[in-house]
Every structure is written in C-alpha cells, then in structure tokens.
Amino acid sequence: MKVTCNIDVHHLTRVEGHGNIKISIKEGRLEQATWEVVETPRFFEALLVGKKWDNAPWICGRICGICSIGHTLASIRAIENAFGMVPSEQTRKLRLLLKHMETLQSHVLHLYFLAAPDFLNVGSVFPLINSHPEVVRMAARLKLLANDICDCVGGRRLHPTRTVVGGFTMLPEKAELAMFRKRLLEAIKDLYATADIFRTFSLPDFVRETEFVSLKGEGAYPFIGGDLVSTDGVVRKESEYRQMTNEYLVAQSTSKWSKLSRDSFAVGALARVNNNFVFLETAAKEVAASFGLQPVNHNPYMNNIAQLVESVQVVLEAVALIDELLGSAWDAPREQVMPREGFGVGAVEVPRGILYHAYEFDATGHIIRCDCVIPTSQNHANIQHDLSALAGKFAAEGMQDRNLELLAEMLVRSYDPCISCSVH
Amino acid sequence: MPETSSNPKTYLGVPVHRPKVAFFELSSCEGCQLQLLNNEATLLDFLALVEVVRFREGMTGGTDDYEIAFVEGSITRQDEEERLRSIRKTARVLVAFGSCACFGGVNQLKNRFSLDQVKKEVYGDHPVDTDYARPLEAVVPVDLRIYGCPVKKEEVEKIVTRIALGSEVVHPRYPVCMECKANGNICLFELGEPCLGPITRAGCDSWCPSNRAGCWGCRGPADDMNILQMVSIMEKYGFSRETIVDRLECFGGFTGHMETFRDAAGIQEKGLKP
C-alpha cells in the first residue's frame, strides 16, 4: 500500500535541547524530511570576549548540563596550549579518570533513561521503575558510581569546582579512590548485565555510508588531545581543527553545521569505535563482537551499542588509572599559570563526540576571540542526511506513519544529541 | 516502590498531597533538571513525593495538568516569553529553577554588549533572533526561587518536600561565609583565592569554597550584605577590581548592585573590540 502521511514532531522528547522532525510522504514517495534545530543561542563565544583567561573554563563548562566536565577540560586544554603549559602526569591521569566517569554517567543516562524506553515500548524510564525495578536500580547504581567519582575528583558532578588551568584546586583522598576501585570492579558485572538486556532489543536495520571523525589513537583509545582522523583518510593536527570541521550556516538550524570529505560526517561513540577499535580493551572488543559491531559500521543506531562498549572501556581504564594513582605519592596539585599572547586549541572526546575549544589571547591573557565546535553541531548535517535516507527507504517499503515516526525519533536519539550545547 | 495517586504517601501517618509537577527549560544548559536524574540514591523517594506529568528531557508524552512548574533558563527570545506566559497561566506555583531563571545566569553576560555585536561575533551576517537575557520575573510573577548554578539536589528535595507538606519555604538570610566557617575550611583569601562567600546567599553548604574554589556568587546576594565592605577586604588581600567584577557579574545575581560598585570603584564597562 502506498502511504501518504505528514509527521510533525515538535520539540522531540528524551533528548537534550529543542529540535523538530518533519516528514512528508505522498503516495509512498518522500517529499520532505527535515531535522530542525530551534534552540535559542546563548552566545558563549561572544560573551567571553574581553574576559580574562580564568573565566573561560568556569563559564564554558556551563555550555552543557550533561558534559560540563568535558567542556571544562577542553577549555583548560586550549588555554594551557595557548600558554605553552604541559600538564603533569598526575594531573593528566586525574583529568582522564574524571573524563571517563563523565563518559560513563552520560552513556548510562542515554542508554537507560533516554534510549531504552523506545525498545520497551514505554514513554520514559518512570514506568520501568514498577515493571523492571532491578534494571532501574542497576542503571541508578552505575550512574551513581560515575557521579560519585566525579564529585571526588572534580569536586562536583555537574559544573566541576576543582578543575583549573594548571591542575586541580584539591586532590582526592586515596582511601576514597581505593573504595571506588572496588565499586568499579562490581560495575563491570552490571555492564555485562546491561549488554545482556540490550542484546534482547532489535536495532533497526538501516545503513547509510558515512564519514566518521574522532581523535586518532596513538597506542591507546584516545580521549584528551592528539591528532584528528576520519574514516575517509583525513588526518589533521589538533590545531587545524577548523579544516576538520568547516562550519557553515543553514536556514533550518540555529546551530552551525559541519562537513569534511562528503556532505556530512558523524562524531561520537560509533565514530571513536570505528576509528580506534584496535585500541579497545579485550573485554570491550568482546562486548562489541557480541553485537556484531566491528569497524567500519555504518548503522547510526549502533551508536547505542558503541556507547555500551565504551562504558566497559572507561571502567577498565578507570581501574588501571586508580591503581597508578595509588601506586605513587601525591605531587603538588596545581602549577603556576603564566599568561602570554597566543592561540590555543583543546580537542576532547566528550560523550557525544569530539569537542573543540579555541581561544586567542592578548599579552595580558584576555580573550580576543573564542570558538567552540560542539559534537552535536558536527552531527546535525549527518542526522539530516540519515533522516532523509531513512524516511525515503521506509516510505518506499510502505511503512505506516506511527512506525516511521518512532524510527525517526529513535534515529535522532541514537546520536544522543545535546542540542542546547550545539547552539550554545 | 513509588506510590500512585490512589495510594497516597503519608508523613507521620497523615496523608500527604502528591503534587503534579512539570519541568520546562528556556535558554539554559538543562543541567538543573539533570540534577534531578543525578539524584540516583534518592530519585525513587523523590518520585514518590511528586507526580511528574511533564519532563521533556526525560519522558515522552505527559499532560498539562500540573500544579507546580519548575522553569529552568533565562528568556532570550520572544517565543520563550510566550511559552513562559502560558506556563504561568496553568501553574499554581511557578518556581524559578536555578541561576539562569532567577537572575539570567551566565547568559546575561552577553548583555554587556549590543545585540548586533554578539550576533555579528557568532553568526556574522546570518540572520538570527535574540533578545537581551532576562530572568523569569522580568516577564511573569515568580512564586519561589531555587538558587544555584547548578541547583543543589539536597536543597531541591528539601524545598519540594516543604511544598508538598504545605509549609513555607525560607532561604537562609546569611552568606556562604557562615557555612564555610562551619565546615571548618581555611579562608580562601588566606590562600590567595578570590571569593564572594562574604556576600552570597548561603544554602549550598559552601559547595565551591569547600573544594578550594572561590565563590562566584551564583546564588545572588545574601540579605543585608555589604558589597563595598567586601570589595575593600578583597582589595586589602590584593585582588584586582577586574577579578572582583568578573565574579560579581558572572551569574547576574548582583546586577542591581553593580552600579553602586562601579561608581565607588570608578570602573568602566568593557565592550567587544571593533
């Protein structure tokens, strides 16, 4: 049967921020499919102009309520690069541990609270509290652990307090880290149980060949700094991020869009797994294999599974980092900052993909220009192209509107978009 | 297991009304709402206390039959003004949720410039719609404020419990400094760290100073605070006026006091470079 329908999702739910999906199909033929971003801009890049360097991490962390730690760390890295500072080994490890726990809390939030309800045919996690109490308790336990470690290392799970240019204002108690190590080992079991649950879900069968962009691993699965890479073979230095992102403006979005070798590209967990699969821990690779996830995978719904794989990865890495931190005496928490004229870029893999902060400073350390390129803004064009291809394919197959609407919503949710962040 | 409407929660044996609540967000990072989901240990108890009927970030569907509306974010565009007016019409209690809703938050830092300047800086000549960032009370009456960037979940729970029990919500009148002293912290001034603890409203349990990060005033002014006295103390400790201004203007809570401060300090506002 040839379907004629109009789908109009105003302010898509279970995503961060405000976006609309509009699809119009006439007699089985796609007339239009649009991913609109209507979020209000907050102008972070303008409001920082003239401010001294120490304002930037504090203010820029507030771009995002989910990945505030990632924004803070990208901001700090950009400033340290501009001032020619190299963080100590101890600072590097603590930042990575903090970063890992933000990744875990964000991925668990997305997998259980935002994505899973679609597969279980409910509107939110709330009905699952009654129908699947054990599962909700497990999700809460995983998220709580990640957030507790963020409190311990970063001072606060949201908008961290201890993270500063040069290091940390305070260091965690070693006894606490040792206690968290035990809870992390327990968490691995919860993540395997999560994998068991997700294996019972059937991911939509949809593939569209895509270019994937992420940090380029050098001996380890990359999270903070380094070269940039794409599955189409582009390699750039961190400081050349503009050639990797090529931002431009479109009428349908208050967020900027990006492109590289094709009309669009994707960033995020799936992009990282696709580019850096060889650097995953064996246990994480095994979880990937149990879902048939191997590079290069072009099914956008697989981003959910890639997040699960990364959850295992970051827990294992966190245990190793704690072992290293416990194995040596604390150094000074913080180094002196000497501002200077210059330009610095910080690239950090945050839960939704690669994030760039860049600042230009005058000789007194005041910001002349600021630029933040957000993972979700890099994904918007790809979401648009996926949406058109998805709607065209399933309209031709005669799918009914309610089913298509759900698939379209699930597609956008798979990217775990952080829309207010993308507009900032 | 959470109670349902037909099985009301009791407190000391007395049935407690379980209010229907809704969450909305205007220009913000949505972090204050997420603080609720970041409440893993007590989330289920919280859900037993209130019935969440709308929460776009966490649930599909819902109703507009709510009594308490928690609104996060500041107003920066005409359509947000209209959304807020319509929420105000439905809600019996309108709660300004977090610093952006209470004071404009970090968003209001753009008000240092002209709208044309900020648009040009970020979007060039591409057309984009924006207004100066304003708190909720600039558009509608607000019944209750929950301060902080971010809000503190323990405080949110305490306040919501009081609303559910029908008791009055009273914020501390004293400054963060009091909590910081009670927590036994070394004064950050002695460690060379600027801090607005002496003038900022308490209630966060000196969240930042306890982590050796000076206060940036996200909760706005304490009752009867003395801004000029604080400035003279900070100057005694060698902090520059620029450092003090950065903190005072960061979240918008001290906007009404900035003129006094600038007049006394003889400070000119900085603008975007041409």
XYZ file of C-alpha atoms in Angstrom:
698
model
C 0.000 0.000 0.000
C 1.338 3.447 -0.863
C 1.435 5.604 2.241
C 0.621 9.296 2.405
C 1.409 10.995 5.690
C 2.760 14.016 7.495
C 4.911 13.546 10.575
C 5.469 16.586 12.742
C 7.368 16.073 15.984
C 7.593 19.404 17.809
C 10.326 19.532 20.469
C 11.480 15.918 20.341
C 11.469 14.334 23.800
C 14.201 12.403 25.617
C 16.994 14.441 24.082
C 18.815 17.441 25.494
C 17.506 20.660 23.901
C 14.918 21.626 21.306
C 14.622 20.084 17.846
C 11.767 19.193 15.485
C 11.314 16.352 12.989
C 9.134 16.988 9.925
C 8.462 14.307 7.334
C 6.032 14.464 4.486
C 5.262 11.453 2.268
C 2.899 11.399 -0.685
C 1.830 8.042 -2.119
C 4.923 6.257 -0.931
C 7.287 8.947 -2.177
C 9.259 11.138 0.202
C 8.541 14.810 -0.395
C 10.466 16.243 2.527
C 12.274 15.158 5.683
C 13.750 17.863 7.902
C 15.694 17.946 11.161
C 15.129 21.452 12.531
C 17.081 22.936 15.427
C 15.152 25.767 17.063
C 17.179 26.179 20.238
C 17.883 29.746 21.391
C 21.538 30.777 21.020
C 23.286 31.851 24.232
C 26.359 33.458 22.566
C 29.119 31.966 24.730
C 31.720 32.820 22.060
C 30.736 36.499 22.222
C 30.206 36.844 25.963
C 33.755 35.660 26.704
C 35.395 38.362 24.601
C 37.381 40.728 26.817
C 37.291 38.325 29.788
C 40.495 37.136 31.447
C 41.616 33.535 30.806
C 40.476 32.177 34.193
C 36.827 32.928 33.376
C 36.785 30.618 30.363
C 36.701 27.114 31.928
C 34.263 28.271 34.616
C 31.863 29.872 32.132
C 32.324 27.435 29.223
C 31.603 24.410 31.405
C 28.110 25.873 31.590
C 27.562 25.360 27.867
C 26.320 21.893 28.749
C 24.467 20.306 31.655
C 25.480 16.749 30.695
C 29.095 17.101 29.589
C 30.159 20.114 31.670
C 33.305 18.236 32.698
C 34.287 17.688 29.045
C 33.730 21.361 28.226
C 35.754 22.439 31.247
C 38.620 20.115 30.281
C 38.581 21.231 26.613
C 38.640 24.849 27.738
C 41.530 24.206 30.130
C 43.478 22.314 27.461
C 43.028 25.143 24.942
C 44.302 27.680 27.492
C 47.263 25.511 28.534
C 48.190 25.012 24.862
C 47.977 28.757 24.252
C 50.201 29.477 27.277
C 52.653 26.682 26.422
C 51.879 24.645 29.544
C 52.163 20.868 29.731
C 50.106 19.222 32.491
C 51.918 16.943 34.932
C 51.491 13.175 34.716
C 49.376 13.266 37.883
C 47.082 15.986 36.521
C 46.799 14.123 33.219
C 45.718 10.925 34.991
C 43.223 12.650 37.278
C 41.682 14.507 34.343
C 41.354 11.285 32.362
C 39.745 9.494 35.319
C 37.282 12.367 35.690
C 36.613 12.351 31.935
C 35.981 8.592 31.985
C 33.409 8.897 34.732
C 31.572 11.652 32.879
C 31.520 9.354 29.837
C 30.110 6.524 31.969
C 27.397 8.624 33.606
C 26.377 10.172 30.287
C 26.322 6.867 28.381
C 24.316 5.171 31.153
C 21.892 8.112 31.241
C 21.403 7.825 27.493
C 21.225 4.042 27.254
C 18.773 3.510 30.107
C 16.833 6.749 30.573
C 16.660 8.097 27.011
C 17.092 5.187 24.560
C 15.827 2.019 26.311
C 12.187 3.195 26.704
C 11.812 3.065 22.880
C 12.813 -0.593 22.792
C 10.484 -1.426 25.696
C 7.556 0.496 24.255
C 7.188 2.991 27.109
C 7.397 6.788 27.207
C 10.064 7.122 29.870
C 12.065 5.315 32.498
C 9.345 6.016 35.082
C 7.028 3.050 34.224
C 10.089 0.790 34.269
C 10.503 1.539 37.980
C 7.479 -0.717 38.517
C 7.893 -3.163 35.632
C 11.685 -3.620 35.747
C 12.797 -2.482 39.232
C 16.057 -4.467 39.180
C 17.097 -2.932 35.874
C 16.350 0.620 37.017
C 18.253 0.007 40.243
C 21.216 -1.239 38.229
C 21.152 1.832 35.973
C 20.937 4.096 39.015
C 23.831 2.213 40.653
C 26.083 2.654 37.602
C 25.236 6.327 37.241
C 25.672 6.954 40.947
C 29.128 5.387 40.926
C 30.224 7.511 37.962
C 28.828 10.662 39.555
C 30.348 9.872 42.968
C 33.792 9.586 41.382
C 33.208 12.882 39.521
C 32.375 14.501 42.887
C 35.508 13.007 44.440
C 37.933 14.006 41.667
C 36.307 17.098 40.143
C 34.589 18.441 43.260
C 31.140 18.301 41.676
C 29.403 16.026 39.158
C 27.903 18.965 37.265
C 29.908 22.147 36.641
C 33.039 20.854 38.392
C 34.772 23.011 41.010
C 38.314 21.625 41.379
C 39.374 21.597 37.706
C 41.540 24.617 36.905
C 44.209 25.688 34.420
C 47.423 24.168 35.797
C 45.798 21.219 37.580
C 43.356 20.857 40.476
C 42.491 23.061 43.452
C 42.405 19.933 45.659
C 43.292 16.267 45.337
C 41.044 13.309 46.212
C 41.595 11.157 49.285
C 43.458 7.984 48.384
C 41.249 5.898 50.674
C 38.239 7.064 48.675
C 39.886 6.142 45.389
C 40.617 2.676 46.767
C 36.952 2.292 47.722
C 35.837 3.400 44.263
C 38.154 0.832 42.692
C 36.097 -1.911 44.376
C 32.831 -0.421 43.163
C 34.218 -0.132 39.621
C 35.041 -3.847 39.602
C 31.439 -4.551 40.639
C 30.230 -2.213 37.895
C 31.745 -4.402 35.198
C 29.196 -7.089 36.127
C 26.399 -4.532 35.808
C 27.684 -3.555 32.365
C 27.699 -7.205 31.241
C 24.114 -7.468 32.507
C 23.333 -4.287 30.554
C 24.760 -5.938 27.439
C 22.501 -8.957 28.072
C 19.488 -6.630 28.194
C 20.457 -4.705 25.062
C 21.036 -7.940 23.148
C 17.309 -8.629 23.529
C 16.485 -5.348 21.714
C 16.298 -5.382 17.942
C 18.152 -2.446 16.425
C 16.533 -1.023 13.282
C 18.110 -2.336 10.099
C 19.347 0.835 8.421
C 22.718 1.621 6.905
C 23.999 4.754 5.194
C 27.652 5.089 4.259
C 29.121 7.809 6.464
C 32.452 9.506 7.178
C 33.367 9.218 10.877
C 35.615 11.744 12.646
C 37.375 11.387 16.003
C 40.691 11.780 17.764
C 43.368 9.470 16.368
C 44.645 6.907 18.867
C 48.400 6.584 19.429
C 48.862 3.399 21.428
C 45.658 3.914 23.433
C 41.965 4.619 22.913
C 42.045 8.447 22.715
C 40.073 10.876 24.885
C 42.094 14.044 25.510
C 44.172 15.757 22.795
C 46.159 14.481 19.821
C 45.688 14.274 16.070
C 42.307 14.163 14.326
C 41.291 11.412 11.897
C 38.419 10.445 9.614
C 37.411 7.084 8.158
C 37.858 8.681 4.715
C 41.551 9.030 5.455
C 41.842 12.677 6.506
C 44.415 13.316 9.254
C 44.926 16.751 10.815
C 46.663 18.239 13.819
C 44.582 19.358 16.807
C 45.433 22.987 15.980
C 43.990 22.511 12.461
C 40.522 21.690 13.793
C 38.895 24.277 11.537
C 39.892 22.279 8.444
C 38.280 19.252 10.086
C 35.012 20.965 10.978
C 34.372 23.548 8.198
C 31.393 25.129 9.939
C 28.676 26.819 7.907
C 25.188 28.195 8.491
C 21.849 26.887 7.244
C 18.305 28.221 7.460
C 16.808 25.191 9.254
C 19.050 25.407 12.311
C 20.276 27.863 14.921
C 23.257 25.523 15.288
C 26.085 25.636 12.772
C 26.650 22.586 10.561
C 29.902 20.875 9.553
C 31.287 18.850 6.651
C 34.570 17.291 5.598
C 35.064 14.934 2.622
C 31.336 14.468 1.967
C 28.117 16.405 2.563
C 28.222 15.464 6.239
C 30.100 13.395 8.821
C 29.428 11.815 12.197
C 31.206 12.056 15.548
C 30.507 10.191 18.790
C 30.964 6.751 20.310
C 30.436 4.951 16.985
C 32.960 7.246 15.256
C 35.505 6.576 18.007
C 34.954 2.818 17.879
C 35.152 2.872 14.076
C 38.446 4.793 14.071
C 40.101 3.298 17.143
C 38.732 -0.229 17.514
C 42.229 -1.756 17.792
C 42.907 0.219 20.972
C 39.871 -1.129 22.865
C 40.451 -3.487 25.797
C 39.766 -7.151 25.017
C 36.632 -7.198 27.191
C 35.239 -4.148 25.364
C 36.027 -5.744 21.987
C 34.171 -8.875 23.104
C 31.079 -6.875 24.003
C 31.291 -5.188 20.577
C 31.620 -8.575 18.887
C 28.555 -9.927 20.705
C 26.512 -7.254 18.886
C 28.292 -7.737 15.564
C 29.882 -4.312 15.919
C 33.152 -4.086 14.015
C 34.759 -1.237 12.107
C 33.606 0.431 9.974
C 29.944 0.126 10.964
C 27.535 2.447 9.124
C 24.310 1.837 11.082
C 23.656 5.024 13.140
C 21.536 3.073 15.662
C 24.759 1.200 16.528
C 25.919 4.346 18.355
C 23.903 2.998 21.312
C 25.964 -0.178 21.308
C 29.194 1.760 20.814
C 28.315 3.704 23.983
C 27.915 0.427 25.849
C 31.282 -0.795 24.531
C 32.889 2.463 25.667
C 31.275 2.144 29.094
C 33.173 -1.127 29.567
C 36.329 0.524 28.206
C 36.238 3.511 30.571
C 35.521 1.383 33.642
C 38.509 -0.843 32.894
C 40.727 2.170 32.216
C 39.487 3.867 35.406
C 40.550 0.855 37.495
C 44.021 0.973 35.918
C 44.280 4.744 36.458
C 43.348 4.402 40.129
C 45.993 1.679 40.517
C 48.603 4.037 39.055
C 47.494 6.949 41.241
C 47.515 4.796 44.383
C 50.982 3.499 43.483
C 52.731 6.855 43.867
C 52.820 9.746 46.335
C 50.830 12.892 45.544
C 52.700 15.716 43.824
C 51.599 19.354 44.124
C 48.020 19.652 42.825
C 48.498 22.768 40.779
C 51.093 24.580 38.697
C 51.602 28.321 38.313
C 49.978 29.903 35.245
C 51.937 32.417 33.148
C 49.596 34.006 30.593
C 51.014 35.057 27.247
C 49.835 36.204 23.853
C 48.804 33.316 21.650
C 46.274 30.900 20.245
C 45.403 27.501 21.678
C 43.100 24.611 20.772
C 41.812 21.867 23.050
C 40.233 18.781 21.492
C 38.498 16.370 23.860
C 36.344 13.326 23.129
C 33.212 14.023 25.185
C 30.331 11.509 25.327
C 28.704 12.773 22.088
C 31.893 13.122 20.071
C 34.885 15.322 19.538
C 34.678 18.779 21.110
C 36.968 21.703 20.298
C 37.576 24.880 22.272
C 39.893 27.522 20.808
C 40.938 30.885 22.244
C 43.102 33.738 21.085
C 44.691 35.725 23.936
C 46.407 39.091 24.131
C 49.628 39.531 26.105
C 47.728 40.028 29.383
C 45.748 36.796 28.953
C 42.484 38.421 27.887
C 40.328 36.667 25.306
C 40.316 38.301 21.868
C 38.422 35.514 20.095
C 36.705 32.350 21.240
C 35.448 29.413 19.170
C 33.723 26.257 20.410
C 32.812 23.480 17.965
C 30.368 21.090 19.578
C 29.935 17.371 18.760
C 26.208 17.643 18.140
C 26.663 20.609 15.797
C 29.046 18.418 13.780
C 26.351 15.698 13.721
C 23.349 17.803 12.671
C 24.017 17.583 8.914
C 24.533 13.847 9.216
C 21.289 13.458 11.151
C 19.557 15.376 8.345
C 21.012 13.101 5.636
C 20.243 9.966 7.653
C 16.697 11.163 8.221
C 16.091 11.754 4.502
C 17.527 8.343 3.580
C 15.597 6.592 6.372
C 12.267 8.197 5.503
C 12.773 7.533 1.777
C 13.638 3.871 2.332
C 10.817 3.034 4.713
C 8.226 5.118 2.851
C 9.029 3.122 -0.278
C 8.586 -0.088 1.747
C 5.117 1.108 2.781
C 5.765 1.633 6.485
C 2.885 3.224 8.406
C 3.347 6.721 9.827
C 3.392 5.819 13.532
C 6.170 3.278 12.968
C 8.137 5.655 10.794
C 7.761 8.415 13.369
C 9.177 6.145 16.054
C 12.101 5.080 13.847
C 12.850 8.722 13.028
C 12.763 9.683 16.709
C 14.969 6.722 17.590
C 17.397 7.738 14.846
C 17.864 11.206 16.306
C 18.050 9.784 19.853
C 20.761 7.347 18.728
C 23.046 10.321 18.202
C 22.296 11.277 21.820
C 22.128 14.902 20.678
C 22.931 17.706 23.059
C 21.083 20.422 21.208
C 21.387 23.400 23.536
C 25.103 22.599 23.654
C 25.269 22.576 19.828
C 23.748 26.058 19.657
C 25.484 27.468 22.763
C 8.219 1.375 45.010
C 6.659 4.763 44.234
C 3.153 5.458 45.402
C 0.391 6.093 42.919
C -2.232 8.813 43.162
C -4.753 6.280 44.509
C -2.301 5.208 47.198
C -1.192 8.468 48.770
C 2.067 8.962 50.583
C 1.810 9.557 54.281
C 4.003 11.618 56.572
C 3.797 10.810 60.306
C 0.633 8.894 59.486
C -1.069 11.859 57.815
C -1.852 11.548 54.092
C 0.230 13.975 52.064
C -0.931 15.517 48.835
C 1.284 14.353 45.967
C 1.520 17.429 43.731
C 1.636 17.187 39.961
C 4.823 18.822 38.754
C 6.175 19.766 35.355
C 9.649 20.779 34.219
C 10.352 23.286 31.467
C 13.508 24.788 30.059
C 14.176 28.111 28.339
C 17.714 29.262 27.373
C 19.922 27.051 29.518
C 22.209 24.040 29.661
C 19.350 21.935 31.141
C 21.766 20.942 33.886
C 19.442 21.889 36.748
C 16.828 19.402 35.510
C 19.522 16.801 35.108
C 20.464 17.313 38.730
C 17.193 15.513 39.464
C 18.248 12.468 37.462
C 21.680 12.848 39.065
C 19.930 12.021 42.288
C 20.296 8.288 41.875
C 20.315 7.459 45.578
C 17.058 9.255 46.381
C 15.380 9.525 42.960
C 12.775 6.881 43.742
C 11.827 8.564 47.017
C 11.587 11.874 45.198
C 9.250 10.344 42.619
C 7.084 9.050 45.454
C 6.703 12.584 46.734
C 5.582 14.226 43.491
C 3.906 13.090 40.291
C 5.936 14.192 37.272
C 3.477 14.936 34.465
C 5.828 16.708 32.049
C 9.582 16.435 31.693
C 10.565 16.633 28.027
C 14.200 15.805 28.581
C 13.305 12.548 30.311
C 9.852 11.486 29.148
C 7.642 11.289 26.079
C 4.023 12.368 26.452
C 2.563 13.776 29.651
C -0.205 16.256 30.412
C -0.516 19.966 31.065
C -2.482 19.277 34.223
C 0.223 20.424 36.644
C 0.229 22.450 39.847
C 3.908 23.240 40.193
C 6.052 24.307 37.244
C 9.818 24.288 37.575
C 11.217 26.560 34.880
C 14.910 26.471 34.114
C 16.752 29.016 31.944
C 16.529 32.677 31.083
C 14.438 34.424 28.450
C 16.371 35.338 25.327
C 13.742 35.213 22.560
C 10.133 36.278 22.017
C 8.770 32.704 21.752
C 10.208 31.934 25.197
C 8.252 34.836 26.651
C 5.043 33.372 25.212
C 5.853 29.864 26.497
C 6.504 31.257 29.957
C 3.222 33.222 29.996
C 1.297 30.094 29.086
C 3.076 28.068 31.805
C 2.254 30.821 34.303
C -1.442 30.561 33.416
C -1.526 26.839 34.226
C 0.790 26.632 37.221
C -0.428 27.338 40.733
C 3.197 27.664 41.816
C 5.870 28.874 39.410
C 9.389 28.053 40.513
C 12.398 29.843 39.011
C 14.769 26.890 38.881
C 18.468 27.790 39.007
C 20.556 30.910 38.402
C 19.509 31.445 34.739
C 15.828 31.553 35.744
C 16.461 33.605 38.905
C 18.968 36.151 37.566
C 19.688 35.496 33.872
C 22.707 33.340 34.748
C 25.853 33.249 32.607
C 23.639 34.068 29.589
C 23.245 37.657 30.804
C 26.986 38.265 30.338
C 26.089 38.938 26.716
C 24.101 41.980 27.924
C 27.480 43.745 28.294
C 27.355 44.168 24.515
C 24.807 45.312 21.947
C 22.703 42.572 20.360
C 24.193 43.444 16.961
C 27.691 42.939 18.350
C 27.010 39.473 19.759
C 25.122 38.352 16.651
C 27.943 39.516 14.395
C 30.581 37.835 16.565
C 28.952 34.382 16.390
C 26.792 34.333 13.250
C 28.351 37.010 11.003
C 25.671 38.290 8.653
C 23.431 35.208 9.005
C 20.066 36.340 10.422
C 19.386 35.163 13.974
C 16.802 36.202 16.514
C 17.809 37.080 20.077
C 16.955 39.479 22.909
C 18.877 40.548 25.984
C 18.896 37.690 28.517
C 16.372 38.235 31.322
C 15.243 36.342 34.410
C 11.706 34.900 34.560
C 10.436 37.636 36.873
C 11.069 40.208 34.116
C 8.072 38.672 32.317
C 5.799 36.955 34.872
C 5.430 36.874 38.669
C 7.549 34.132 40.259
C 6.371 32.379 43.440
C 9.556 30.717 44.510
C 13.254 30.715 43.614
C 15.651 27.837 43.836
C 19.120 29.339 43.563
C 22.370 27.961 42.233
C 24.370 27.073 39.143
C 23.731 24.263 39.368
C 20.919 23.882 41.900
C 21.877 21.621 44.797
C 19.804 18.464 44.719
C 19.565 18.158 48.502
C 18.170 21.681 48.650
C 15.697 20.954 45.831
C 14.422 17.901 47.689
C 14.088 19.838 50.916
C 12.152 22.610 49.180
C 9.884 20.232 47.256
C 9.142 18.340 50.460
C 8.127 21.597 52.115
C 5.877 22.485 49.178
C 4.253 19.024 49.304
C 3.691 19.412 53.047
C 2.284 22.897 52.532
C 4.900 24.599 54.665
C 6.670 27.836 53.945
C 9.971 27.828 52.084
C 12.550 30.051 53.741
C 16.004 30.629 52.275
C 18.980 31.337 54.534
C 19.404 35.084 55.019
C 23.105 34.746 55.882
C 26.056 34.403 53.464
C 28.024 31.361 52.233
C 30.857 32.504 54.521
C 28.874 31.226 57.526
C 28.559 27.736 56.057
C 32.202 27.778 55.015
C 33.314 28.606 58.574
C 31.003 25.927 59.963
C 32.621 23.442 57.572
C 35.992 24.285 59.085
C 37.591 25.474 55.831
C 40.663 27.685 55.698
C 39.575 31.111 54.421
C 40.340 31.181 50.694
C 41.536 34.777 50.965
C 44.443 33.409 53.004
C 45.220 31.001 50.143
C 45.186 33.798 47.559
C 41.857 32.802 46.042
C 39.158 35.443 45.349
C 35.748 34.552 46.812
C 32.293 36.123 47.022
C 31.392 33.992 50.052
C 31.017 37.064 52.328
C 28.110 38.473 50.287
C 26.454 35.498 48.538
C 23.321 33.846 49.922
C 24.004 30.553 51.731
C 22.166 27.273 51.180
C 24.758 25.474 49.044
C 26.761 24.364 52.107
C 29.730 26.342 50.721
C 29.913 23.971 47.781
C 32.744 25.687 45.859
C 34.835 27.030 48.771
C 34.811 23.559 50.372
C 36.535 22.416 47.168
C 39.017 25.311 47.435
C 37.367 27.173 44.566
C 36.271 30.695 45.445
C 32.578 31.593 45.289
C 31.335 33.260 42.065
C 28.034 34.392 43.568
C 25.720 32.069 41.636
C 23.063 32.269 44.374
C 22.898 36.046 44.354
C 23.153 38.451 47.292
C 22.502 37.477 50.908
C 20.089 39.718 52.824
C 21.817 42.779 54.288
C 25.117 42.075 52.553
C 27.663 44.863 52.288
C 29.211 44.810 48.848
C 31.528 47.801 49.330
C 32.916 46.362 52.555
C 33.645 43.082 50.768
C 35.394 44.915 47.951
C 37.612 46.767 50.389
C 38.553 43.468 52.072
C 39.318 41.865 48.711
C 41.432 44.836 47.722
C 43.294 44.553 51.005
C 44.148 40.983 50.007
C 45.433 42.256 46.657
C 42.685 41.105 44.281
C 42.230 43.350 41.251
C 38.998 45.178 40.571
C 38.703 43.232 37.325
C 38.756 39.958 39.259
C 36.008 41.238 41.544
C 33.893 42.459 38.610
C 34.293 39.111 36.812
C 32.778 37.344 39.797
C 30.100 39.889 40.596
C 28.756 39.938 37.060
C 29.102 36.227 36.242
C 25.597 34.966 37.109
C 23.579 38.183 37.209
C 22.600 37.984 40.882
C 24.387 41.231 41.689
C 23.198 43.187 38.637
C 21.167 45.558 40.817
C 24.261 46.326 42.903
C 26.762 46.778 40.089
C 26.115 50.476 39.684
C 26.909 51.166 43.334
C 30.052 49.135 42.990
C 31.162 50.656 39.688
C 30.509 54.191 40.909
C 32.555 53.577 44.035
C 35.322 51.818 42.134
C 35.309 54.082 39.073
C 35.157 51.152 36.651
C 34.121 51.441 33.003
C 32.405 48.595 31.182
C 34.432 46.807 28.541
C 32.976 46.163 25.115
C 33.745 43.984 22.100
C 36.710 45.260 20.161
C 35.634 46.912 16.884
